[in-house]
PDB file of C-alpha atoms in Angstrom:
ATOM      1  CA  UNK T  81     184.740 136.173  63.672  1.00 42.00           C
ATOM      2  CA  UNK T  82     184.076 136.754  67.296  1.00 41.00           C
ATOM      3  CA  UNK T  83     182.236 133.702  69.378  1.00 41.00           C
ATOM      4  CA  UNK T  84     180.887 133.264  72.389  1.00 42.00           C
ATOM      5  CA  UNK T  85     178.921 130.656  73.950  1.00 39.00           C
ATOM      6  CA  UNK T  86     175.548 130.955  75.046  1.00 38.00           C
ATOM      7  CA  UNK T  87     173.641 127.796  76.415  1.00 39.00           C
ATOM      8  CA  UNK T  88     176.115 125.198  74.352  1.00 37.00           C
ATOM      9  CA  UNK T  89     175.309 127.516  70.956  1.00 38.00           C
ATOM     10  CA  UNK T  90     177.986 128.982  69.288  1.00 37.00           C
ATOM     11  CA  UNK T  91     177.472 132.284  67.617  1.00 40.00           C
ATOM     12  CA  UNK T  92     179.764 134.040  65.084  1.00 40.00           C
ATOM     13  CA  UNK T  93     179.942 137.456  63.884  1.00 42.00           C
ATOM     14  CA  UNK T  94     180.752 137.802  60.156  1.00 42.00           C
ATOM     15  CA  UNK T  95     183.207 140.663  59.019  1.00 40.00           C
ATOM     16  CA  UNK T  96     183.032 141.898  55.000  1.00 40.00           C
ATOM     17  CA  UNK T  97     186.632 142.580  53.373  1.00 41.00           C
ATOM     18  CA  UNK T  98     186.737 146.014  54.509  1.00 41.00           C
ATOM     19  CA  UNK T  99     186.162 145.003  58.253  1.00 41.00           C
ATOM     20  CA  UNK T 100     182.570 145.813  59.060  1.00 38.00           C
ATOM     21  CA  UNK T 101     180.366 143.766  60.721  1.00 39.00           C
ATOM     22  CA  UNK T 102     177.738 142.305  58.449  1.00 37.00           C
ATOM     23  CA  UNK T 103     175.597 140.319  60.001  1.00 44.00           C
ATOM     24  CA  UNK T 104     175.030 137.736  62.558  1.00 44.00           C
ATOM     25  CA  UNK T 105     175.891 134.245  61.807  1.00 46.00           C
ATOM     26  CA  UNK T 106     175.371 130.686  63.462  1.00 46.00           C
ATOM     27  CA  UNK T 107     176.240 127.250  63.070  1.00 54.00           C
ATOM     28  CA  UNK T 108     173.395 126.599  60.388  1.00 59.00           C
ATOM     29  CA  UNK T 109     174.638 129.708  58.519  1.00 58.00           C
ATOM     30  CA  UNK T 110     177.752 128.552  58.285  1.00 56.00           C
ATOM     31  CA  UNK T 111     176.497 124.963  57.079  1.00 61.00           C
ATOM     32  CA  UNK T 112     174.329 126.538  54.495  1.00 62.00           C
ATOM     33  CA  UNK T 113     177.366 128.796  53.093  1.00 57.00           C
ATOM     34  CA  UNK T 114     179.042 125.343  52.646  1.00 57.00           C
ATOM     35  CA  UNK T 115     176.073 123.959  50.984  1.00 60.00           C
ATOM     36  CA  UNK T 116     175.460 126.666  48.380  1.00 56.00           C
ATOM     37  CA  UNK T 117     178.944 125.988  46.788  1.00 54.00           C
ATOM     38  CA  UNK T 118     181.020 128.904  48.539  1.00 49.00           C
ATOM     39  CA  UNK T 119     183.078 126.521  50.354  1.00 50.00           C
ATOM     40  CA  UNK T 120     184.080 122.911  49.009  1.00 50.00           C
ATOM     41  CA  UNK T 121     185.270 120.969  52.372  1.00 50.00           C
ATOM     42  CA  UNK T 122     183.780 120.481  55.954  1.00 52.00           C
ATOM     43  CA  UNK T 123     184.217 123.577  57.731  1.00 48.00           C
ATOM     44  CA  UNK T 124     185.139 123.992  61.568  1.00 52.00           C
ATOM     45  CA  UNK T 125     184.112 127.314  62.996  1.00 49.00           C
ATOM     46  CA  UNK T 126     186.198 126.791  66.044  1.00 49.00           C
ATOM     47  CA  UNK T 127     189.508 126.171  64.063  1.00 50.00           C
ATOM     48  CA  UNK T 128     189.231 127.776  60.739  1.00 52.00           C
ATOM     49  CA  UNK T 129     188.580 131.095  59.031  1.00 57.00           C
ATOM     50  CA  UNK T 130     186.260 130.617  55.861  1.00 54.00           C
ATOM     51  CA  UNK T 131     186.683 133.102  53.018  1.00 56.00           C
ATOM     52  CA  UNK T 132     183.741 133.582  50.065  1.00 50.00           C
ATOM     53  CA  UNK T 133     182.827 136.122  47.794  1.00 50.00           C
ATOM     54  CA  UNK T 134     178.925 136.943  47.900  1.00 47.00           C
ATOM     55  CA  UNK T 135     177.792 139.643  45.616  1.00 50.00           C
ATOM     56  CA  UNK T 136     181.166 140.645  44.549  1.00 51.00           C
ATOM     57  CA  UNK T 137     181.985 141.377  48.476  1.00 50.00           C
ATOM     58  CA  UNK T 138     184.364 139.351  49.938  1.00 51.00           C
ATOM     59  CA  UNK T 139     183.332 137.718  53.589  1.00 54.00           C
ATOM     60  CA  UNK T 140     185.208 135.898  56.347  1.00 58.00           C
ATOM     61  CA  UNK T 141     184.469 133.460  58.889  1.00 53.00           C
ATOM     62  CA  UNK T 142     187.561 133.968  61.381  1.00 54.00           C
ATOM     63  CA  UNK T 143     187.255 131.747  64.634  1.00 51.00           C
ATOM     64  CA  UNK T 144     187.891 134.049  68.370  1.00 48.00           C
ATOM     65  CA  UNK T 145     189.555 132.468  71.093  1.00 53.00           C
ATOM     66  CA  UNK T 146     186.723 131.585  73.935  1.00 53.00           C
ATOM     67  CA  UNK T 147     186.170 133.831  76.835  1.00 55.00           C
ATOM     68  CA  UNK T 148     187.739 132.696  79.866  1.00 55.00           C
ATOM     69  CA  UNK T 149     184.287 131.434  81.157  1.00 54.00           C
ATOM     70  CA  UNK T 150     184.627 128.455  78.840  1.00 51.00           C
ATOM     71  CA  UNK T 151     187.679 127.279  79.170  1.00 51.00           C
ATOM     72  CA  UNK T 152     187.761 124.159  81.698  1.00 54.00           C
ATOM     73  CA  UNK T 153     191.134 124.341  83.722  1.00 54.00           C
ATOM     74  CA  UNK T 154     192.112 120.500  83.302  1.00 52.00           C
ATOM     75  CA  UNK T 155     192.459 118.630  86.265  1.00 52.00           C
ATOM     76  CA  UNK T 156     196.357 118.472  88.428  1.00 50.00           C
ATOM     77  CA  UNK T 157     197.987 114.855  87.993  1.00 48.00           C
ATOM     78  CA  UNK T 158     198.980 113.391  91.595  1.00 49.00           C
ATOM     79  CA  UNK T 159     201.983 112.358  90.936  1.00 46.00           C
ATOM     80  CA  UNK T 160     202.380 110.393  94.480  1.00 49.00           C
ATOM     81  CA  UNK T 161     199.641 107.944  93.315  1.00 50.00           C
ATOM     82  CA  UNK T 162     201.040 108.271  89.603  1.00 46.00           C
ATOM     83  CA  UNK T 163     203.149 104.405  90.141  1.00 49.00           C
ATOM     84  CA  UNK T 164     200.011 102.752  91.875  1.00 45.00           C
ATOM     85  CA  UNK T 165     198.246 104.038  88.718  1.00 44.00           C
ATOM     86  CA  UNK T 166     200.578 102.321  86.559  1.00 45.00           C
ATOM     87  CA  UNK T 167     201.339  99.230  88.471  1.00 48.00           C
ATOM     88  CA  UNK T 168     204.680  99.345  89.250  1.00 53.00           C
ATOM     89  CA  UNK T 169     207.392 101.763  89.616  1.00 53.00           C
ATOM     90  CA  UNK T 170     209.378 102.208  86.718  1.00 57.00           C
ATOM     91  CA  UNK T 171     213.315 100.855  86.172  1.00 57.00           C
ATOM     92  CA  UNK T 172     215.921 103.306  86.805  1.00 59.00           C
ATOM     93  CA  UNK T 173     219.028 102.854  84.257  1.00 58.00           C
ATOM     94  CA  UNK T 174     222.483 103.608  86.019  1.00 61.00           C
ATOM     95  CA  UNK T 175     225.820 103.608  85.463  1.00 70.00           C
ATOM     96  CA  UNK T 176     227.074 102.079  88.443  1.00 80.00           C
ATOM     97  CA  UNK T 177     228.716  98.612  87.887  1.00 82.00           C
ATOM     98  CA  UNK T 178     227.947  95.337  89.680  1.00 89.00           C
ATOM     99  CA  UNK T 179     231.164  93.472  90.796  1.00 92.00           C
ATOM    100  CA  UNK T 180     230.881  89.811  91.410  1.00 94.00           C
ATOM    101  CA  UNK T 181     231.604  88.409  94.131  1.00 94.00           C
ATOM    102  CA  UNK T 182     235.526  87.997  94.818  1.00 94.00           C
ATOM    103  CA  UNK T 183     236.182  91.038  92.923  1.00 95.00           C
ATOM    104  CA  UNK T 184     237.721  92.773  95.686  1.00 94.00           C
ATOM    105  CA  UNK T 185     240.328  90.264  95.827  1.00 94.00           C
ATOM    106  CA  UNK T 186     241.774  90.666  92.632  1.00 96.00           C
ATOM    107  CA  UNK T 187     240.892  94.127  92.316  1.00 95.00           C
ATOM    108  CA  UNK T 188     243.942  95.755  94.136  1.00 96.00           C
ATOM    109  CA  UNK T 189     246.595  93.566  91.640  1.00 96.00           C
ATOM    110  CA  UNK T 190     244.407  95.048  88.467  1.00 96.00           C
ATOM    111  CA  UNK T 191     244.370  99.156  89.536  1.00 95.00           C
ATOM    112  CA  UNK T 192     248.016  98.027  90.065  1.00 96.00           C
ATOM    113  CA  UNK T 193     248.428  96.875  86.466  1.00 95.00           C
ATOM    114  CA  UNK T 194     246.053  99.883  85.801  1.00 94.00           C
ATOM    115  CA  UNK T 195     248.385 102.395  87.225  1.00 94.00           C
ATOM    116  CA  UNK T 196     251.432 101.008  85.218  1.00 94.00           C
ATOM    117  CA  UNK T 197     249.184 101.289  82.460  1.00 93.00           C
ATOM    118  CA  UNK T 198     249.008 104.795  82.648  1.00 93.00           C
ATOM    119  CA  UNK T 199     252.761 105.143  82.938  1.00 93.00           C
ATOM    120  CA  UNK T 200     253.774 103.377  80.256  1.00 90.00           C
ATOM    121  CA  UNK T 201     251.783 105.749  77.919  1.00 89.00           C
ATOM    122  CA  UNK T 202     252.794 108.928  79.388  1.00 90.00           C
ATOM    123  CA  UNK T 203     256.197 108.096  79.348  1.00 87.00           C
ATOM    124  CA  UNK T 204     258.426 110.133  77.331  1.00 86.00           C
ATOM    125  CA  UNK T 205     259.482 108.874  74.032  1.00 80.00           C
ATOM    126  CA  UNK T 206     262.499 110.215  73.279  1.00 81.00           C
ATOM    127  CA  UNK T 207     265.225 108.360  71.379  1.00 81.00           C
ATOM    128  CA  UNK T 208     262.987 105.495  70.874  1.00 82.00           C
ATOM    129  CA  UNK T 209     261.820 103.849  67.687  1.00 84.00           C
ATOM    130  CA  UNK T 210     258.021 104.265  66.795  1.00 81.00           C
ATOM    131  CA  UNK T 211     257.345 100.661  67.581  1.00 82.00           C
ATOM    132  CA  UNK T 212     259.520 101.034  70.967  1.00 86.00           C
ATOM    133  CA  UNK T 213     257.065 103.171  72.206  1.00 87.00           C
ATOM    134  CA  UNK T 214     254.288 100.791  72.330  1.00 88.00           C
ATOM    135  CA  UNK T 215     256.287  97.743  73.972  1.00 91.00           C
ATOM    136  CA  UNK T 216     255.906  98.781  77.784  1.00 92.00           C
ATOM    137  CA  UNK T 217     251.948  98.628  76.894  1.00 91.00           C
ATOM    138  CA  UNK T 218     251.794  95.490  75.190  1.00 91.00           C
ATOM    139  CA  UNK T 219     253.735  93.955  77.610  1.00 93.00           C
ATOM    140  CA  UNK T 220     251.255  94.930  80.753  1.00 95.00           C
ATOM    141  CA  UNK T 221     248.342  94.323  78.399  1.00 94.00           C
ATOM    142  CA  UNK T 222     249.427  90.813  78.251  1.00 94.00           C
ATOM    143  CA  UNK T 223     250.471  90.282  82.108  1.00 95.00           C
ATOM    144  CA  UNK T 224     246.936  91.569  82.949  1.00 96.00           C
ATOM    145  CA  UNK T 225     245.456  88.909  80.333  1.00 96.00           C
ATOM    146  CA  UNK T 226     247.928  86.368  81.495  1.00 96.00           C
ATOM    147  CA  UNK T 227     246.750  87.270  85.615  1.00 97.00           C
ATOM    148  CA  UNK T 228     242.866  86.615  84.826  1.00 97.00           C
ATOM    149  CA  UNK T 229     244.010  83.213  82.697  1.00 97.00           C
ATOM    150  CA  UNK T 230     245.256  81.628  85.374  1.00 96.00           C
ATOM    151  CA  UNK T 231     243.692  82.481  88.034  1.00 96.00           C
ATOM    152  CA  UNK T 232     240.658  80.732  86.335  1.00 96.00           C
ATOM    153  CA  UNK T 233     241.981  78.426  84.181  1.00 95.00           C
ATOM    154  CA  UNK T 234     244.545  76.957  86.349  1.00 94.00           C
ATOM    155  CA  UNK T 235     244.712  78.287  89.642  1.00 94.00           C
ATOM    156  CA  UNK T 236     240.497  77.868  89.936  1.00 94.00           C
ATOM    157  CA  UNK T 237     240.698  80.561  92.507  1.00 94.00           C
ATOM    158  CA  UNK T 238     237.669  82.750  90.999  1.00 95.00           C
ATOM    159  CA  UNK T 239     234.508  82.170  89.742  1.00 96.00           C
ATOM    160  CA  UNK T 240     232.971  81.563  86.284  1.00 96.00           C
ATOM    161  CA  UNK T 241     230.714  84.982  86.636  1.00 96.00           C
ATOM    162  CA  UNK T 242     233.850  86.673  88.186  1.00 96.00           C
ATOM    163  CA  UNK T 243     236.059  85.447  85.035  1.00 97.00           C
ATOM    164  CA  UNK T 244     233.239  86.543  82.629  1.00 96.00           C
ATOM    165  CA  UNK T 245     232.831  89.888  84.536  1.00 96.00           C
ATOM    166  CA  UNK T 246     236.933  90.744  84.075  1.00 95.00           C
ATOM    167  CA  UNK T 247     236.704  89.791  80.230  1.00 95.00           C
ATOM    168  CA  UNK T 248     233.667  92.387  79.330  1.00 94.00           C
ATOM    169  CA  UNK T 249     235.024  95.338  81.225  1.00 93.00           C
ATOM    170  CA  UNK T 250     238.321  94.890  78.974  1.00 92.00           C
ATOM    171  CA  UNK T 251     240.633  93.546  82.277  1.00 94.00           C
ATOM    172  CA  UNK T 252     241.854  91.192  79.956  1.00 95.00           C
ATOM    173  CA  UNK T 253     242.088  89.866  76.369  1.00 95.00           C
ATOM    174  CA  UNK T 254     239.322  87.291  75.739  1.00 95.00           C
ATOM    175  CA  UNK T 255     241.124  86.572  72.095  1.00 95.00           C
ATOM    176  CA  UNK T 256     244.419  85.803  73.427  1.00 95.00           C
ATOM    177  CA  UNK T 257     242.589  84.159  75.909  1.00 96.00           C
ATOM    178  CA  UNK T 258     241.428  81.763  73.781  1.00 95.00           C
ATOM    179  CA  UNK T 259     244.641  81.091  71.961  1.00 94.00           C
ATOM    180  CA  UNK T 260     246.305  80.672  75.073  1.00 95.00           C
ATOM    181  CA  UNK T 261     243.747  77.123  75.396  1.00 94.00           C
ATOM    182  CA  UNK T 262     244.712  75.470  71.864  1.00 93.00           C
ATOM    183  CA  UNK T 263     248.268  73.340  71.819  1.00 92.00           C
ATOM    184  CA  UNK T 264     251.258  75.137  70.297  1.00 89.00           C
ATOM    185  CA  UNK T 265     250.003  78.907  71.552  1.00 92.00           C
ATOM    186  CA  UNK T 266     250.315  78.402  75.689  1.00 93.00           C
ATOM    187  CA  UNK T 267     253.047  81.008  75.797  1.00 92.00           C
ATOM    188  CA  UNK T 268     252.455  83.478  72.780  1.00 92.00           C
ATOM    189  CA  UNK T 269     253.039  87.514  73.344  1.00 92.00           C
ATOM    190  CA  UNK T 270     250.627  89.372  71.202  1.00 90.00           C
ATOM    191  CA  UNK T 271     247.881  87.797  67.829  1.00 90.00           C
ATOM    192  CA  UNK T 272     249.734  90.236  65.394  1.00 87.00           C
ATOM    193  CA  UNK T 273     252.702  87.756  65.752  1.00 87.00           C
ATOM    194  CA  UNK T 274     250.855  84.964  64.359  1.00 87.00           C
ATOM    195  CA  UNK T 275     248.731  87.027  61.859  1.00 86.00           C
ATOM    196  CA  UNK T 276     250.878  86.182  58.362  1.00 80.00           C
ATOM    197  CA  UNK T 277     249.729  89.366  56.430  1.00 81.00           C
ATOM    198  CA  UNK T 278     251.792  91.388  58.873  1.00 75.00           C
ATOM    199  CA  UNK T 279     255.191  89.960  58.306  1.00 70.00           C
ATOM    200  CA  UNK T 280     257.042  89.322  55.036  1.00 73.00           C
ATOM    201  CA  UNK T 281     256.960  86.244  53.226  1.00 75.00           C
ATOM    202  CA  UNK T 282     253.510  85.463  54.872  1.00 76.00           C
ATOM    203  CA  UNK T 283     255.141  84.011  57.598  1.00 80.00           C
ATOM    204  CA  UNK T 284     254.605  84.671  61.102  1.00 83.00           C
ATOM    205  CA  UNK T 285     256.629  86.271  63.891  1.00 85.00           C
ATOM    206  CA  UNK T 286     260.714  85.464  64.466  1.00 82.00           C
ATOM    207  CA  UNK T 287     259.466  84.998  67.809  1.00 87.00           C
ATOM    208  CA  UNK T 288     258.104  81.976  67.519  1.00 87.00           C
ATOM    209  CA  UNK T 289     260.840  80.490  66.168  1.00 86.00           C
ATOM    210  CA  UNK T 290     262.035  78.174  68.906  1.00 88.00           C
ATOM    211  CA  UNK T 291     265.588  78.733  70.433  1.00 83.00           C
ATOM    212  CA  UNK T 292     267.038  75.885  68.850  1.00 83.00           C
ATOM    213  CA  UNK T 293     266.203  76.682  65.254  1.00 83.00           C
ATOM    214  CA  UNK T 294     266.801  80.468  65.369  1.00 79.00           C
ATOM    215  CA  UNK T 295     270.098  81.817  63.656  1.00 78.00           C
ATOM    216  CA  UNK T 296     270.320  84.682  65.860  1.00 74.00           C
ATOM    217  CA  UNK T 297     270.584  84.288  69.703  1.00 71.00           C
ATOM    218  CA  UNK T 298     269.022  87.677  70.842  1.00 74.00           C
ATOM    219  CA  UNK T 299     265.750  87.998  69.495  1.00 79.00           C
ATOM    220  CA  UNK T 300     263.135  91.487  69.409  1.00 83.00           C
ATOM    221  CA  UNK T 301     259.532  91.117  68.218  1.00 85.00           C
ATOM    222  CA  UNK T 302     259.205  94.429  65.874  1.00 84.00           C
ATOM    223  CA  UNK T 303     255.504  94.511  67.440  1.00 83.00           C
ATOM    224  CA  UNK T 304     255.502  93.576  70.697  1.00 88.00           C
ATOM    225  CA  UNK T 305     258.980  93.544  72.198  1.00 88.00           C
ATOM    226  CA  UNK T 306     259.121  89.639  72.350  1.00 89.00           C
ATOM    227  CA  UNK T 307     262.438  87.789  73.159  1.00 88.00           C
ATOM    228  CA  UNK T 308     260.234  84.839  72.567  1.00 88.00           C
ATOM    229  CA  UNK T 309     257.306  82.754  72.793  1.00 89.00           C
ATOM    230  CA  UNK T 310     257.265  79.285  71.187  1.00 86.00           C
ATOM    231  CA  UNK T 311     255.959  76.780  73.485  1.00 81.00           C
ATOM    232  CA  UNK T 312     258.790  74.818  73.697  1.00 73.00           C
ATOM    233  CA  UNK T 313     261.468  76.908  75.209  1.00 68.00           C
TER     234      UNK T 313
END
């Protein structure tokens, strides 16, 4: 079905099976096809094609794109007065971190720690044990963890926020951290030594048996490399 538009009144041109033009067809004709049973659901000339069989011939209502005269170009957005539109500007996520204040005093002892870090797991591992090979980085793990504790907790050189900051980016080990405050744990080397499940007898680490009581005077935690920790020694 071609249309066109002619003083706001769409026409349409109805085609038979075979192609021909049959007749000449408006809005009412269309209504009244719908009426008479042909066609069981509102019908949109603009959108839809309409199919019906009249006298054993079938016809079809096929919509026609609109001439270029009546289509309305829609108007350009100005996107410099786009934010006064909307009220505001709108927030901007980054990546880019915010370091408290008194971070860059501290910072040049942690890319230290950082560096050794890096080191201590590219270093070769050749006739080492499997455990062996993860001592080096447990034991700068827990100097880092150990820096940030008391610089805060007993040196009160940085700040609250500062001290906060260091233990969300992962600069140091807020769960050792906070066995490091409780009586009996001031000095211990790593949680897995105190976590019964990993040793036998449900015990914890050899460790943190205190110098006097131990039976052997040289001591290796299988975990962390530990010569010992118990608060007493």
């Amino acid at each position: 079905m071609n249309a066109d538009t002619i003083g706001g009144h769409v026409r349409f041109k109805v085609l038979e099976g075979d192609g021909r033009a049959a007749t000449t067809a408006d809005l009412e004709v269309a209504e009244r096809i719908r009426e008479l049973g042909f066609w069981n659901k509102p019908f949109h000339p603009c959108t839809e094609s309409l199919s019906f069989s009249f006298g054993g011939i079938i016809t079809t209502l096929s919509p026609a794109p609109p001439s270029p005269e009546t289509v309305s170009t829609p108007p350009l957005t100005d996107f410099a007065t786009l934010p006064l539109a909307v009220g505001r500007m709108p927030k901007v996520k980054t990546n880019r971190v915010k370091y408290p204040e008194g971070w860059e005093l501290i910072e040049p002892t942690l890319r230290e720690l950082q560096g050794k870090m890096r080191e201590a797991e590219n270093d070769p591992h050749d006739g080492k044990r499997k455990c062996e090979t993860l001592w080096p980085i447990f034991k700068i793990a827990h100097q880092k963890s150990r820096y940030i504790f008391d610089l805060y907790h007993r040196r009160r050189e940085i700040s609250k926020e500062l001290y906060e900051f260091c233990l969300d980016q992962g600069y140091a080990d807020r769960n050792i951290i906070a066995k490091w405050k409780k009586p009996g744990y001031e000095r211990l080397c790593c949680l897995r030594c105190i976590q019964p499940r990993d040793h036998n007898f449900q015990t914890t680490c050899v460790c943190r048996v205190p110098k006097h009581l131990r039976e052997e005077k040289v001591i290796e935690c299988v975990h962390c490399g530990c010569k010992g920790c118990a608060s007493g020694d």
